[in-house]
Coordinates of C-alpha atoms in Angstrom, one line a residue:
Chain A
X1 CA 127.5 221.0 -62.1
X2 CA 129.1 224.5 -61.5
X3 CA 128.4 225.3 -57.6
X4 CA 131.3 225.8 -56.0
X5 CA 130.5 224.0 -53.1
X6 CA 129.4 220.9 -55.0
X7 CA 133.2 219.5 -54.4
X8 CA 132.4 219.6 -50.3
X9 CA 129.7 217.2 -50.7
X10 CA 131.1 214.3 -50.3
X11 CA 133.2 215.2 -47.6
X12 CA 129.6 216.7 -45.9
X13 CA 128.0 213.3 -46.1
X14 CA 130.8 211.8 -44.6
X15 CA 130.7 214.3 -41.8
X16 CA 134.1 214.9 -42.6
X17 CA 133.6 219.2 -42.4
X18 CA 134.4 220.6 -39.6
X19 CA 131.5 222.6 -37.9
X20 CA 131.5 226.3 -40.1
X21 CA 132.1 224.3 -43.3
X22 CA 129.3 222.0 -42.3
X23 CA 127.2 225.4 -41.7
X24 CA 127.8 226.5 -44.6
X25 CA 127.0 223.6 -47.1
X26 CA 123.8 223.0 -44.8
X27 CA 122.2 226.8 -45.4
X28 CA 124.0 226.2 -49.4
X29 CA 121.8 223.2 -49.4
X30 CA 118.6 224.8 -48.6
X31 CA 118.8 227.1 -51.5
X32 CA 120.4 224.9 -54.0
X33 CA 118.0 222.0 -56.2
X34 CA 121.2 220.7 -57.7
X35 CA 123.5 220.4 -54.8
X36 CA 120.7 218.9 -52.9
X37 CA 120.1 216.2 -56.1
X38 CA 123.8 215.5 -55.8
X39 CA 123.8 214.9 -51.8
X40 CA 121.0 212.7 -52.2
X41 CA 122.7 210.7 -54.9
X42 CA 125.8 210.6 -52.8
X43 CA 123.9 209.3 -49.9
X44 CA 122.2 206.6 -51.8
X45 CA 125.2 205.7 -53.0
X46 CA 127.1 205.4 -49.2
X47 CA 124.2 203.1 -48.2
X48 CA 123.9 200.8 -51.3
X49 CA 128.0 200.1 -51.0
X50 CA 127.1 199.0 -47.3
X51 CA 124.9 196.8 -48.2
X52 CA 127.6 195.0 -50.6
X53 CA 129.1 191.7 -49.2
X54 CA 132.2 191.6 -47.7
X55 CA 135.2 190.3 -49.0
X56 CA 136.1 186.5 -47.3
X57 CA 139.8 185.7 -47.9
X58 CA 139.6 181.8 -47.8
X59 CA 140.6 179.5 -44.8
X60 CA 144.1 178.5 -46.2
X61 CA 145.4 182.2 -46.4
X62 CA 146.8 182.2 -42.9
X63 CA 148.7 178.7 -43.2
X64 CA 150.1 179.8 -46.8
X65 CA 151.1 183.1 -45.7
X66 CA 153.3 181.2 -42.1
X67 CA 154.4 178.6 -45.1
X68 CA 155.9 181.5 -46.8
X69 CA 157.9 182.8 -43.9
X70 CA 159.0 179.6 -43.0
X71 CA 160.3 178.7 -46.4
X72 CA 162.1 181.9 -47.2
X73 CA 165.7 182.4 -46.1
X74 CA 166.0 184.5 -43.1
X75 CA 166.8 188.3 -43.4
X76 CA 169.6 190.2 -42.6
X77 CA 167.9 191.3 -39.1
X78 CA 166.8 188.0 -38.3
X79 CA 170.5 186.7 -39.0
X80 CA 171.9 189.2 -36.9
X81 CA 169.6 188.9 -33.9
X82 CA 170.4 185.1 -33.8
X83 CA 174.2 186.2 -33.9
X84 CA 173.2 188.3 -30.6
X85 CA 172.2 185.9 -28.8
X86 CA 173.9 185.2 -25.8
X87 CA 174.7 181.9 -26.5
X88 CA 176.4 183.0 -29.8
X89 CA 177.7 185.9 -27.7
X90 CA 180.1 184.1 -26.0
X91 CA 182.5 182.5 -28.8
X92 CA 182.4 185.5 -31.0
X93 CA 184.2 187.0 -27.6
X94 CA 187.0 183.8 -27.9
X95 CA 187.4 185.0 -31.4
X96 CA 188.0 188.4 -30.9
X97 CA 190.4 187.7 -28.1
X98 CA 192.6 185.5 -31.0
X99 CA 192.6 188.2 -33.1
X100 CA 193.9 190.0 -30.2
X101 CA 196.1 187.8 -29.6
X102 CA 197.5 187.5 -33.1
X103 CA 197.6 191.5 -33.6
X104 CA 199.6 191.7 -30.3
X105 CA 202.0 188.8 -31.5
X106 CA 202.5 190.2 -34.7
X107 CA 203.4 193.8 -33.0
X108 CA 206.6 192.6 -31.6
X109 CA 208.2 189.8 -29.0
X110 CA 207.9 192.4 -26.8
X111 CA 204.2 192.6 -26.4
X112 CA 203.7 189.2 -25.2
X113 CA 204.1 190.1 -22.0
X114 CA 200.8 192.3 -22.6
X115 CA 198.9 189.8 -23.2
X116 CA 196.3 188.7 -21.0
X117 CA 197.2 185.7 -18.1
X118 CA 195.3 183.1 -19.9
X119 CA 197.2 183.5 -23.4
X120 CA 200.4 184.1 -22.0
X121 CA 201.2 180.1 -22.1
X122 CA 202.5 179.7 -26.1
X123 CA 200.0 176.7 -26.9
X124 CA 196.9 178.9 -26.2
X125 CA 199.0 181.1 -28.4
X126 CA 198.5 178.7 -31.0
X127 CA 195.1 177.6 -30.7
X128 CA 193.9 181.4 -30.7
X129 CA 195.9 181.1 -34.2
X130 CA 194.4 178.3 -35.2
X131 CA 190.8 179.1 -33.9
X132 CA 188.8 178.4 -37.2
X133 CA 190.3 175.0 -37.7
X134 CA 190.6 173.7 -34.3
X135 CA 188.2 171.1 -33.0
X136 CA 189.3 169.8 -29.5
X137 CA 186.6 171.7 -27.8
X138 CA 188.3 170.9 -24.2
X139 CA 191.5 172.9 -25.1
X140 CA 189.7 176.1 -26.1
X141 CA 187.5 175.4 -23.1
X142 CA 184.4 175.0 -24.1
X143 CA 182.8 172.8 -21.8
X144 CA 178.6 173.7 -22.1
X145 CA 177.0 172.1 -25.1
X146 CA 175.6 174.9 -26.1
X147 CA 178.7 176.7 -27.0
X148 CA 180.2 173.5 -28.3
X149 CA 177.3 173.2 -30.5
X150 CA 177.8 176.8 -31.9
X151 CA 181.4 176.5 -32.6
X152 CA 180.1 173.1 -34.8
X153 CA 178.1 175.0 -36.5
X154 CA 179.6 178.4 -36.7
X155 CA 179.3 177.8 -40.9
X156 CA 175.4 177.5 -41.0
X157 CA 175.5 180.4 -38.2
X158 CA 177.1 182.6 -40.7
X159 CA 174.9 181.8 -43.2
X160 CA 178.0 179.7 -45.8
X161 CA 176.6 177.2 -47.6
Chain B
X1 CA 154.9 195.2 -34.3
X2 CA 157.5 196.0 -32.0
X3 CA 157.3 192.2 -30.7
X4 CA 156.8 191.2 -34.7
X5 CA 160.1 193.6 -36.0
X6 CA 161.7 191.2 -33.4
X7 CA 160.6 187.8 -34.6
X8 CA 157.8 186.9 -32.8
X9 CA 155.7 184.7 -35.2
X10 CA 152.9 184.3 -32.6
X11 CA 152.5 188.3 -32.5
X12 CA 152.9 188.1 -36.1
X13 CA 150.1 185.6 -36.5
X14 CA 147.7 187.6 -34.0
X15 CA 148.1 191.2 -36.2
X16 CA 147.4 188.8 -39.2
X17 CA 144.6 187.6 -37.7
X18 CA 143.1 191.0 -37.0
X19 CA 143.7 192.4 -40.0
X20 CA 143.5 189.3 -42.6
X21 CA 140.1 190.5 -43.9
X22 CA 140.3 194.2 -44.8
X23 CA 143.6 193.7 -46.6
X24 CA 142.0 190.9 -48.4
X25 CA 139.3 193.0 -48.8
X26 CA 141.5 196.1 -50.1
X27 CA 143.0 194.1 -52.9
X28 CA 140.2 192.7 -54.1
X29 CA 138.4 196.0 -54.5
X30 CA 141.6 197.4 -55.9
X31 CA 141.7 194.4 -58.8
X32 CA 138.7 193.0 -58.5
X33 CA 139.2 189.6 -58.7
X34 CA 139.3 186.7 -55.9
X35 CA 142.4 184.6 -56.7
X36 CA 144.9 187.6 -57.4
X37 CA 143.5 189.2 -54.3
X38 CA 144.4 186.7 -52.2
X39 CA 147.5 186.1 -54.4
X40 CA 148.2 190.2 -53.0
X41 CA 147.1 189.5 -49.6
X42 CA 149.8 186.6 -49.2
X43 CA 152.8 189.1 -50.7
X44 CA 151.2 192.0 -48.4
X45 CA 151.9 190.2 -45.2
X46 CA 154.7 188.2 -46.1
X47 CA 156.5 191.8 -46.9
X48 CA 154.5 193.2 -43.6
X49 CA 156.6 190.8 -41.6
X50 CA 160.2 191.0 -43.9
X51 CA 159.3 195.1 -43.0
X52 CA 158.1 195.5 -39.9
X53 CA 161.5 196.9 -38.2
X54 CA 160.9 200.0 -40.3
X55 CA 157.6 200.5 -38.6
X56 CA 157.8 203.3 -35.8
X57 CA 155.7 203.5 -32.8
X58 CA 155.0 207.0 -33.8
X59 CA 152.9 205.6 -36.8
X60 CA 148.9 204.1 -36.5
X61 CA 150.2 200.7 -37.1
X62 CA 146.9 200.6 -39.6
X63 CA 148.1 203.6 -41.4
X64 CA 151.1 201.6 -41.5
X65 CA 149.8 198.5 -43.1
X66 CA 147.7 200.1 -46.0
X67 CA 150.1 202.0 -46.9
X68 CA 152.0 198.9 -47.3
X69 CA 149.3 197.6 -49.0
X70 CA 148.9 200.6 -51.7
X71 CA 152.5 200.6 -52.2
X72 CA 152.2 196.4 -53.0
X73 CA 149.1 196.7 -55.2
X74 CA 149.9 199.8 -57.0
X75 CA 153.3 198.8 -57.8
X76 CA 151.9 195.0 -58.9
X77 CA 149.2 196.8 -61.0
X78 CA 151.6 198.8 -63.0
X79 CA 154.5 196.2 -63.3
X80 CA 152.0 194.6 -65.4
X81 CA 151.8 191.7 -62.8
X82 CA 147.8 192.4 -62.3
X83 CA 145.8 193.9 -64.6
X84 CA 142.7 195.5 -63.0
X85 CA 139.8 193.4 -64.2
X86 CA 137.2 195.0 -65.9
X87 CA 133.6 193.6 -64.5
X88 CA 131.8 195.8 -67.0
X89 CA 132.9 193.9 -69.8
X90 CA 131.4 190.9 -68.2
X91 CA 132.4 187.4 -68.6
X92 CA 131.8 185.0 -71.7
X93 CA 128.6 183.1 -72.5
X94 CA 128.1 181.0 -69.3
X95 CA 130.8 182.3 -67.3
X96 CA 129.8 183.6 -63.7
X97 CA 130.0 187.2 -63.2
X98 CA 132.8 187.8 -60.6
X99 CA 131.5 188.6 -57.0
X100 CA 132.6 189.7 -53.8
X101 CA 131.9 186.7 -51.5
X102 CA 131.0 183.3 -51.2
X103 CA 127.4 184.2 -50.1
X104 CA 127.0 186.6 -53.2
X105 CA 127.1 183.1 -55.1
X106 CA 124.3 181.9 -52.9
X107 CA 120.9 180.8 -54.5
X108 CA 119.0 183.2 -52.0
X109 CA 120.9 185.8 -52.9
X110 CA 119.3 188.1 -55.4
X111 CA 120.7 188.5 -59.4
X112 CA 120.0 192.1 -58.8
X113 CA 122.7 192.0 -56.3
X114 CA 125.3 190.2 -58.2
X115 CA 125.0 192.8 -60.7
X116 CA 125.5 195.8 -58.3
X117 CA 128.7 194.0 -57.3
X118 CA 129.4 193.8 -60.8
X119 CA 128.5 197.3 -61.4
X120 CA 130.5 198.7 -58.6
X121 CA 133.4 196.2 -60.1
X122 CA 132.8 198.0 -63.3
X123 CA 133.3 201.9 -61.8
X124 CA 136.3 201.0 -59.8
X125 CA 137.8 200.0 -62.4
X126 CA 137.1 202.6 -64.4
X127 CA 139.2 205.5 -61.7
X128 CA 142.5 206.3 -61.5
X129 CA 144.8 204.3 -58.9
X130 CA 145.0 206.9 -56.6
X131 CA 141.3 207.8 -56.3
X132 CA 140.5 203.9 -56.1
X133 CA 142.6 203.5 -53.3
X134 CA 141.3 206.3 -51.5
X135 CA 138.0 205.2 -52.1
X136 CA 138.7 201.7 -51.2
X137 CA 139.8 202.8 -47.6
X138 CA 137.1 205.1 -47.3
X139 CA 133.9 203.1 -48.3
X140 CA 135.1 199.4 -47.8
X141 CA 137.9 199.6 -44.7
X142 CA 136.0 202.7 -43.1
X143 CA 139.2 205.0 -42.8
X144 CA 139.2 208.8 -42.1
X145 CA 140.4 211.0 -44.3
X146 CA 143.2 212.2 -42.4
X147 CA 144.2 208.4 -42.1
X148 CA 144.1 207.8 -45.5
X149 CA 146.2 211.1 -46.2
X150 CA 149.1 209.2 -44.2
X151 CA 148.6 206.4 -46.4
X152 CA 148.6 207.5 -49.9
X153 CA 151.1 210.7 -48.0
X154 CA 148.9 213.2 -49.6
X155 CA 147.1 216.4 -48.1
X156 CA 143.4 216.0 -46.4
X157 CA 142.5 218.2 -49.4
X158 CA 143.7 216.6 -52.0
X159 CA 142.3 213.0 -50.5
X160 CA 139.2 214.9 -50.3
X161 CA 139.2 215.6 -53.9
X162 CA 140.3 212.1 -54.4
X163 CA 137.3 210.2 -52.9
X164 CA 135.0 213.1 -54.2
X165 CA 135.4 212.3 -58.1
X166 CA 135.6 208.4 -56.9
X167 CA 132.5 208.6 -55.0
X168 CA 130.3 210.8 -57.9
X169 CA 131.7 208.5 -60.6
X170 CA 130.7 205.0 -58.8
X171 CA 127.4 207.0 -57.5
X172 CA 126.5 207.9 -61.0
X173 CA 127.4 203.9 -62.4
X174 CA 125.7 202.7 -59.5
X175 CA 122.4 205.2 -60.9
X176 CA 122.7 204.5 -64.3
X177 CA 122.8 200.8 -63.7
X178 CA 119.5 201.3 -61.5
X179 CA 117.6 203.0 -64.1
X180 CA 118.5 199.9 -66.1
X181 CA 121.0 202.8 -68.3
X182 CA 123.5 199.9 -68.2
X183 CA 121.8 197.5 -71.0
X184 CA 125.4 195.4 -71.8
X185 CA 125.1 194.7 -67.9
X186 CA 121.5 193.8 -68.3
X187 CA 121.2 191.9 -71.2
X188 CA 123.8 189.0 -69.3
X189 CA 121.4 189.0 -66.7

């Protein structure tokens, strides 16, 4: 087929013209046997592929797909909103007040008399120090569960095997 | 998605839900064949979910999803992982013809119409990736053009060209089959 228009009529049958390009195909129509042959074939065509059956994905999809998620390792995002949380929050806040503490310490004898009231006293010096390996959860201060339970698990938090 | 980007199975499993069927649907009409289709279905969401902070409110969270979809089957077609199956060339002596549904392999339902599956099977195959996709979204998930332009991130013209070839080409399979043109289809009948 040659007619210039013959590429429009597809997008004619889908009503996919806007209204002067669907003017023009319609008069082009009226004159032209072949164009005419082809939108008929086109139309056929629409209505026969409507009549096809749709496609039924089968009744286990949904559980295999939530499987899936389940099984794989969390993402980076998903990691990083759980370290957000506030109940995470909170000792990530103890820890950056030891390295504080340490950077301050290490800047000079001086500069212990910056530091805030409550690591003023030398032992909490220490145990800000210490913070990774210490496990008496009453001198750091940690009396809810919740944050006791972190600290526990701060490994599996941060994702160490 | 916003709820989903945050975690939120149970929005997660709602979208899925919604939207389980025509992306099943997509990827079977885009490699014709039940198990890998559902096989693609699986990765489609599982990689929905792993990417929905990228989505942006300003997107049609459907444009959002086939286009997630085209990326996934296109990218599994030519990695080798699927290879689109060819209806046409039918199956082996006694081997059912592959079909769309269920009900297609219903007694009540007619050969006639097992074969214009097979038929349409046969001319999908037979386009290029980019014009089956458009057509895919055009005459099976019942997407604008404009829509399927953000998809496939082409121009309205050029996705009008697209389903124009894919549409004459199936329309002329479709008519040769009908005039009984097709005889290798036929004669498995």
């Amino acid at each position: 087929m040659s007619c210039k228009l013959e590429t429009e009529l597809t997008a004619y049958v889908d009503e996919e013209l806007d209204a002067v390009q669907a003017k023009t195909v319609r008069a082009h129509l009226t004159e032209c046997a072949d164009c005419r042959a082809t939108e008929a074939l086109l139309r056929r065509t629409v209505e026969v592929l409507g009549t096809l059956p749709a496609f039924e994905p089968s009744v286990g999809l949904r559980r295999t797909v939530l499987s899936r998620l389940d099984a794989a390792p969390p993402s980076l995002g998903e990691r990083l909103r759980a370290w957000l949380r506030p109940g995470v929050l909170f000792p990530s806040t103890v820890g950056l007040l030891a390295a504080a503490a340490v950077a301050l310490y290490i800047a000079g004898p001086g500069a212990k008399k910056n530091l805030p009231s409550e690591l003023q006293d030398s032992t909490a010096l220490d145990v800000a120090m210490n913070f990774d390996v210490a496990t008496d959860y009453d001198v750091l201060g940690l009396d809810s569960p919740e944050d006791v339970e972190v600290v526990a698990r701060l490994d599996e938090l941060e994702g160490r095997p | 998605m916003l709820r989903v980007a945050g975690g939120d199975r149970l929005a997660f499993a709602s979208l899925f839900d919604r939207h389980q069927r025509g992306v099943a649907q997509f990827a079977f009409r885009f490699v014709g064949d039940r198990a890998r289709a559902e096989e693609l279905a699986q990765d489609i969401f599982v990689k929905l979910y792993r990417n929905a902070s990228r989505y942006r409110p300003s997107a049609k969270f459907k444009t959002f999803l086939y286009r997630v979809a085209a990326n996934h089957c296109l990218n599994e077609v030519r990695r080798g992982e699927y290879r689109v199956k060819h209806v046409s060339e039918g199956p082996e002596e006694g081997e059912p013809l592959e079909t769309a549904a269920p009900e297609a392999d219903r007694p009540d339902m007619h050969l006639a119409g097992r074969q214009l599956e097979a038929a349409v099977g046969s001319a999908l195959a037979a386009l290029s990736e980019r014009e089956r996709t458009a057509f895919t979204l055009c005459r099976f998930e019942g997407m604008a053009y404009l829509e399927i332009a953000e998809v496939l991130q082409a121009s309205e013209s050029a996705v009008k060209s697209l389903i124009h070839r894919a549409t004459l080409s199936v329309a002329r399979k479709i008519e040769a089959f009908q005039a009984g043109a097709d005889a290798p289809l036929r004669s498995r009948a």
